[in-house]
Amino acid sequence: TSGGFALYDEISAASVDRSVTLFESALRTQTCVPSIGDQTQLKSPSAGDVMALLADVAKREGRYAEIHAVQRQQKGSAVGWMLDAVPAGTKAILDGDRNATRAYFAQLWDHGHVVHIEDDRERVVAKAHHIAESLKSGKRIIATDQSREFATYTNRAIREELGHAGTDKLAMKNGIRDFVTGDRVVFEKNDTDLDVKNGYCGTIKTASKDEIT
């Protein structure tokens, strides 16, 4: 959108080609692109260091800032050990230090953050159960995955775990879906009859195989 914002996250893993495309588009549309990254994160497999270049330009222009407050891992919390372990583990991976990397993953395993699974189906079921339990405890979770297909499977499994699966299956643009009262949906095209535009959000009031309102 002209004059808007586009947040560029994890730029340490950004490729030069994609970054050039993004910033050229931003320049044409007068879009501001705040960029966030960490030099200790994994780098892009392609040549170039986008983050180092952007950081250098930002420092020269007086637009560079460092964030030191950690919001997710706090000392004394159940994941407080990650404050030291994750940076050390990331460095071990980047340095190719096998022993230190094994020690890092051993900590993840010991704290229950690594689960052995046999196949994709078992992974989806285990992930859905973990997310459903978190939701039941009052946490807010965004269930993402490696692809739209797997995200669909994961969200469907979560709904079943929570007892939110609908009884009527409907053929939609992105596959077979079921809806229940309270579901949130996003419209993907303009529709003058419904008086909605692409990107509008809505809430399901009633759902059946014949009609959704």
PDB file of N, CA and C in Angstrom, residues 96-156:
ATOM      1  N   GLY A  96      30.096 -24.665  13.416  1.00  0.00           N
ATOM      2  CA  GLY A  96      30.305 -26.060  13.070  1.00  0.00           C
ATOM      3  C   GLY A  96      30.873 -26.883  14.212  1.00  0.00           C
ATOM      4  N   ASP A  97      30.615 -26.440  15.436  1.00  0.00           N
ATOM      5  CA  ASP A  97      31.111 -27.134  16.630  1.00  0.00           C
ATOM      6  C   ASP A  97      30.135 -28.265  16.974  1.00  0.00           C
ATOM      7  N   ARG A  98      30.483 -29.495  16.591  1.00  0.00           N
ATOM      8  CA  ARG A  98      29.577 -30.623  16.762  1.00  0.00           C
ATOM      9  C   ARG A  98      29.283 -30.925  18.226  1.00  0.00           C
ATOM     10  N   ASN A  99      30.324 -30.914  19.056  1.00  0.00           N
ATOM     11  CA  ASN A  99      30.121 -31.245  20.465  1.00  0.00           C
ATOM     12  C   ASN A  99      29.200 -30.238  21.152  1.00  0.00           C
ATOM     13  N   ALA A 100      29.450 -28.950  20.904  1.00  0.00           N
ATOM     14  CA  ALA A 100      28.616 -27.913  21.509  1.00  0.00           C
ATOM     15  C   ALA A 100      27.190 -27.960  20.963  1.00  0.00           C
ATOM     16  N   THR A 101      27.055 -28.303  19.672  1.00  0.00           N
ATOM     17  CA  THR A 101      25.723 -28.417  19.071  1.00  0.00           C
ATOM     18  C   THR A 101      24.953 -29.579  19.692  1.00  0.00           C
ATOM     19  N   ARG A 102      25.638 -30.712  19.889  1.00  0.00           N
ATOM     20  CA  ARG A 102      24.989 -31.861  20.537  1.00  0.00           C
ATOM     21  C   ARG A 102      24.542 -31.500  21.956  1.00  0.00           C
ATOM     22  N   ALA A 103      25.389 -30.760  22.666  1.00  0.00           N
ATOM     23  CA  ALA A 103      25.059 -30.358  24.036  1.00  0.00           C
ATOM     24  C   ALA A 103      23.839 -29.437  24.037  1.00  0.00           C
ATOM     25  N   TYR A 104      23.751 -28.572  23.040  1.00  0.00           N
ATOM     26  CA  TYR A 104      22.618 -27.653  22.934  1.00  0.00           C
ATOM     27  C   TYR A 104      21.319 -28.425  22.701  1.00  0.00           C
ATOM     28  N   PHE A 105      21.335 -29.350  21.744  1.00  0.00           N
ATOM     29  CA  PHE A 105      20.130 -30.120  21.458  1.00  0.00           C
ATOM     30  C   PHE A 105      19.772 -31.050  22.618  1.00  0.00           C
ATOM     31  N   ALA A 106      20.774 -31.470  23.378  1.00  0.00           N
ATOM     32  CA  ALA A 106      20.509 -32.299  24.559  1.00  0.00           C
ATOM     33  C   ALA A 106      19.699 -31.505  25.582  1.00  0.00           C
ATOM     34  N   GLN A 107      19.986 -30.198  25.703  1.00  0.00           N
ATOM     35  CA  GLN A 107      19.214 -29.352  26.618  1.00  0.00           C
ATOM     36  C   GLN A 107      17.765 -29.233  26.153  1.00  0.00           C
ATOM     37  N   LEU A 108      17.569 -29.063  24.841  1.00  0.00           N
ATOM     38  CA  LEU A 108      16.209 -28.988  24.296  1.00  0.00           C
ATOM     39  C   LEU A 108      15.459 -30.285  24.583  1.00  0.00           C
ATOM     40  N   TRP A 109      16.150 -31.403  24.420  1.00  0.00           N
ATOM     41  CA  TRP A 109      15.535 -32.706  24.661  1.00  0.00           C
ATOM     42  C   TRP A 109      15.179 -32.869  26.139  1.00  0.00           C
ATOM     43  N   ASP A 110      16.117 -32.518  27.004  1.00  0.00           N
ATOM     44  CA  ASP A 110      15.903 -32.684  28.450  1.00  0.00           C
ATOM     45  C   ASP A 110      14.750 -31.825  28.964  1.00  0.00           C
ATOM     46  N   HIS A 111      14.546 -30.669  28.337  1.00  0.00           N
ATOM     47  CA  HIS A 111      13.468 -29.783  28.772  1.00  0.00           C
ATOM     48  C   HIS A 111      12.146 -30.080  28.065  1.00  0.00           C
ATOM     49  N   GLY A 112      12.118 -31.132  27.282  1.00  0.00           N
ATOM     50  CA  GLY A 112      10.870 -31.526  26.630  1.00  0.00           C
ATOM     51  C   GLY A 112      10.504 -30.739  25.394  1.00  0.00           C
ATOM     52  N   HIS A 113      11.492 -30.059  24.774  1.00  0.00           N
ATOM     53  CA  HIS A 113      11.203 -29.257  23.586  1.00  0.00           C
ATOM     54  C   HIS A 113      11.526 -29.995  22.293  1.00  0.00           C
ATOM     55  N   VAL A 114      11.992 -31.209  22.402  1.00  0.00           N
ATOM     56  CA  VAL A 114      12.254 -32.045  21.232  1.00  0.00           C
ATOM     57  C   VAL A 114      11.473 -33.335  21.413  1.00  0.00           C
ATOM     58  N   VAL A 115      10.687 -33.692  20.409  1.00  0.00           N
ATOM     59  CA  VAL A 115       9.865 -34.892  20.466  1.00  0.00           C
ATOM     60  C   VAL A 115      10.175 -35.768  19.262  1.00  0.00           C
ATOM     61  N   HIS A 116      10.417 -37.044  19.488  1.00  0.00           N
ATOM     62  CA  HIS A 116      10.695 -37.966  18.378  1.00  0.00           C
ATOM     63  C   HIS A 116       9.382 -38.391  17.742  1.00  0.00           C
ATOM     64  N   ILE A 117       9.288 -38.277  16.419  1.00  0.00           N
ATOM     65  CA  ILE A 117       8.095 -38.684  15.684  1.00  0.00           C
ATOM     66  C   ILE A 117       8.499 -39.563  14.514  1.00  0.00           C
ATOM     67  N   GLU A 118       7.565 -40.405  14.080  1.00  0.00           N
ATOM     68  CA  GLU A 118       7.861 -41.359  13.013  1.00  0.00           C
ATOM     69  C   GLU A 118       7.535 -40.825  11.627  1.00  0.00           C
ATOM     70  N   ASP A 119       6.465 -40.015  11.506  1.00  0.00           N
ATOM     71  CA  ASP A 119       6.057 -39.551  10.183  1.00  0.00           C
ATOM     72  C   ASP A 119       5.300 -38.226  10.304  1.00  0.00           C
ATOM     73  N   ASP A 120       4.894 -37.675   9.158  1.00  0.00           N
ATOM     74  CA  ASP A 120       4.215 -36.373   9.146  1.00  0.00           C
ATOM     75  C   ASP A 120       2.880 -36.415   9.885  1.00  0.00           C
ATOM     76  N   ARG A 121       2.154 -37.518   9.756  1.00  0.00           N
ATOM     77  CA  ARG A 121       0.868 -37.613  10.434  1.00  0.00           C
ATOM     78  C   ARG A 121       1.049 -37.533  11.945  1.00  0.00           C
ATOM     79  N   GLU A 122       2.034 -38.267  12.465  1.00  0.00           N
ATOM     80  CA  GLU A 122       2.288 -38.243  13.900  1.00  0.00           C
ATOM     81  C   GLU A 122       2.727 -36.856  14.348  1.00  0.00           C
ATOM     82  N   ARG A 123       3.488 -36.168  13.494  1.00  0.00           N
ATOM     83  CA  ARG A 123       3.940 -34.811  13.824  1.00  0.00           C
ATOM     84  C   ARG A 123       2.759 -33.858  13.938  1.00  0.00           C
ATOM     85  N   VAL A 124       1.828 -33.938  12.979  1.00  0.00           N
ATOM     86  CA  VAL A 124       0.655 -33.061  12.999  1.00  0.00           C
ATOM     87  C   VAL A 124      -0.190 -33.321  14.238  1.00  0.00           C
ATOM     88  N   VAL A 125      -0.413 -34.600  14.564  1.00  0.00           N
ATOM     89  CA  VAL A 125      -1.231 -34.955  15.728  1.00  0.00           C
ATOM     90  C   VAL A 125      -0.582 -34.467  17.022  1.00  0.00           C
ATOM     91  N   ALA A 126       0.754 -34.685  17.143  1.00  0.00           N
ATOM     92  CA  ALA A 126       1.461 -34.265  18.355  1.00  0.00           C
ATOM     93  C   ALA A 126       1.462 -32.749  18.499  1.00  0.00           C
ATOM     94  N   LYS A 127       1.663 -32.042  17.381  1.00  0.00           N
ATOM     95  CA  LYS A 127       1.676 -30.579  17.415  1.00  0.00           C
ATOM     96  C   LYS A 127       0.291 -30.051  17.764  1.00  0.00           C
ATOM     97  N   ALA A 128      -0.747 -30.653  17.178  1.00  0.00           N
ATOM     98  CA  ALA A 128      -2.113 -30.217  17.451  1.00  0.00           C
ATOM     99  C   ALA A 128      -2.466 -30.413  18.921  1.00  0.00           C
ATOM    100  N   HIS A 129      -2.042 -31.530  19.487  1.00  0.00           N
ATOM    101  CA  HIS A 129      -2.331 -31.800  20.901  1.00  0.00           C
ATOM    102  C   HIS A 129      -1.640 -30.766  21.793  1.00  0.00           C
ATOM    103  N   HIS A 130      -0.385 -30.449  21.473  1.00  0.00           N
ATOM    104  CA  HIS A 130       0.373 -29.476  22.264  1.00  0.00           C
ATOM    105  C   HIS A 130      -0.290 -28.101  22.197  1.00  0.00           C
ATOM    106  N   ILE A 131      -0.703 -27.687  21.012  1.00  0.00           N
ATOM    107  CA  ILE A 131      -1.326 -26.376  20.839  1.00  0.00           C
ATOM    108  C   ILE A 131      -2.692 -26.342  21.521  1.00  0.00           C
ATOM    109  N   ALA A 132      -3.466 -27.426  21.390  1.00  0.00           N
ATOM    110  CA  ALA A 132      -4.786 -27.481  22.010  1.00  0.00           C
ATOM    111  C   ALA A 132      -4.686 -27.365  23.530  1.00  0.00           C
ATOM    112  N   GLU A 133      -3.700 -28.038  24.117  1.00  0.00           N
ATOM    113  CA  GLU A 133      -3.508 -27.958  25.560  1.00  0.00           C
ATOM    114  C   GLU A 133      -3.139 -26.540  25.984  1.00  0.00           C
ATOM    115  N   SER A 134      -2.338 -25.861  25.151  1.00  0.00           N
ATOM    116  CA  SER A 134      -1.950 -24.480  25.443  1.00  0.00           C
ATOM    117  C   SER A 134      -3.160 -23.553  25.364  1.00  0.00           C
ATOM    118  N   LEU A 135      -4.013 -23.790  24.366  1.00  0.00           N
ATOM    119  CA  LEU A 135      -5.228 -22.983  24.226  1.00  0.00           C
ATOM    120  C   LEU A 135      -6.163 -23.184  25.413  1.00  0.00           C
ATOM    121  N   LYS A 136      -6.264 -24.421  25.877  1.00  0.00           N
ATOM    122  CA  LYS A 136      -7.128 -24.713  27.022  1.00  0.00           C
ATOM    123  C   LYS A 136      -6.651 -24.015  28.292  1.00  0.00           C
ATOM    124  N   SER A 137      -5.333 -23.774  28.355  1.00  0.00           N
ATOM    125  CA  SER A 137      -4.781 -23.109  29.541  1.00  0.00           C
ATOM    126  C   SER A 137      -4.882 -21.596  29.453  1.00  0.00           C
ATOM    127  N   GLY A 138      -5.471 -21.098  28.342  1.00  0.00           N
ATOM    128  CA  GLY A 138      -5.697 -19.659  28.206  1.00  0.00           C
ATOM    129  C   GLY A 138      -4.692 -18.926  27.351  1.00  0.00           C
ATOM    130  N   LYS A 139      -3.754 -19.648  26.753  1.00  0.00           N
ATOM    131  CA  LYS A 139      -2.756 -19.000  25.906  1.00  0.00           C
ATOM    132  C   LYS A 139      -3.321 -18.756  24.518  1.00  0.00           C
ATOM    133  N   ARG A 140      -2.786 -17.734  23.839  1.00  0.00           N
ATOM    134  CA  ARG A 140      -3.173 -17.443  22.466  1.00  0.00           C
ATOM    135  C   ARG A 140      -2.091 -17.983  21.540  1.00  0.00           C
ATOM    136  N   ILE A 141      -2.495 -18.801  20.582  1.00  0.00           N
ATOM    137  CA  ILE A 141      -1.539 -19.489  19.719  1.00  0.00           C
ATOM    138  C   ILE A 141      -1.891 -19.247  18.258  1.00  0.00           C
ATOM    139  N   ILE A 142      -0.872 -19.006  17.426  1.00  0.00           N
ATOM    140  CA  ILE A 142      -1.044 -18.966  15.976  1.00  0.00           C
ATOM    141  C   ILE A 142      -0.431 -20.255  15.431  1.00  0.00           C
ATOM    142  N   ALA A 143      -1.244 -21.117  14.848  1.00  0.00           N
ATOM    143  CA  ALA A 143      -0.779 -22.434  14.390  1.00  0.00           C
ATOM    144  C   ALA A 143      -0.285 -22.351  12.953  1.00  0.00           C
ATOM    145  N   THR A 144       1.000 -22.146  12.780  1.00  0.00           N
ATOM    146  CA  THR A 144       1.600 -22.099  11.451  1.00  0.00           C
ATOM    147  C   THR A 144       2.279 -23.428  11.151  1.00  0.00           C
ATOM    148  N   ASP A 145       2.710 -23.609   9.906  1.00  0.00           N
ATOM    149  CA  ASP A 145       3.433 -24.826   9.544  1.00  0.00           C
ATOM    150  C   ASP A 145       4.267 -24.559   8.311  1.00  0.00           C
ATOM    151  N   GLN A 146       4.930 -25.602   7.799  1.00  0.00           N
ATOM    152  CA  GLN A 146       5.898 -25.428   6.722  1.00  0.00           C
ATOM    153  C   GLN A 146       5.247 -25.146   5.373  1.00  0.00           C
ATOM    154  N   SER A 147       3.955 -25.417   5.245  1.00  0.00           N
ATOM    155  CA  SER A 147       3.246 -25.157   3.994  1.00  0.00           C
ATOM    156  C   SER A 147       1.767 -24.946   4.307  1.00  0.00           C
ATOM    157  N   ARG A 148       1.036 -24.405   3.340  1.00  0.00           N
ATOM    158  CA  ARG A 148      -0.399 -24.203   3.538  1.00  0.00           C
ATOM    159  C   ARG A 148      -1.095 -25.543   3.770  1.00  0.00           C
ATOM    160  N   GLU A 149      -0.653 -26.573   3.060  1.00  0.00           N
ATOM    161  CA  GLU A 149      -1.264 -27.899   3.206  1.00  0.00           C
ATOM    162  C   GLU A 149      -1.128 -28.413   4.636  1.00  0.00           C
ATOM    163  N   PHE A 150       0.096 -28.342   5.184  1.00  0.00           N
ATOM    164  CA  PHE A 150       0.312 -28.832   6.536  1.00  0.00           C
ATOM    165  C   PHE A 150      -0.359 -27.931   7.573  1.00  0.00           C
ATOM    166  N   ALA A 151      -0.418 -26.625   7.295  1.00  0.00           N
ATOM    167  CA  ALA A 151      -1.117 -25.712   8.203  1.00  0.00           C
ATOM    168  C   ALA A 151      -2.598 -26.074   8.270  1.00  0.00           C
ATOM    169  N   THR A 152      -3.165 -26.470   7.121  1.00  0.00           N
ATOM    170  CA  THR A 152      -4.566 -26.891   7.083  1.00  0.00           C
ATOM    171  C   THR A 152      -4.762 -28.150   7.918  1.00  0.00           C
ATOM    172  N   TYR A 153      -3.878 -29.133   7.746  1.00  0.00           N
ATOM    173  CA  TYR A 153      -3.978 -30.374   8.521  1.00  0.00           C
ATOM    174  C   TYR A 153      -3.852 -30.095  10.015  1.00  0.00           C
ATOM    175  N   THR A 154      -2.895 -29.237  10.373  1.00  0.00           N
ATOM    176  CA  THR A 154      -2.657 -28.935  11.786  1.00  0.00           C
ATOM    177  C   THR A 154      -3.858 -28.236  12.402  1.00  0.00           C
ATOM    178  N   ASN A 155      -4.380 -27.230  11.717  1.00  0.00           N
ATOM    179  CA  ASN A 155      -5.541 -26.509  12.257  1.00  0.00           C
ATOM    180  C   ASN A 155      -6.771 -27.407  12.346  1.00  0.00           C
ATOM    181  N   ARG A 156      -6.930 -28.310  11.387  1.00  0.00           N
ATOM    182  CA  ARG A 156      -8.052 -29.240  11.428  1.00  0.00           C
ATOM    183  C   ARG A 156      -7.929 -30.181  12.632  1.00  0.00           C
TER     184      ARG A 156
END
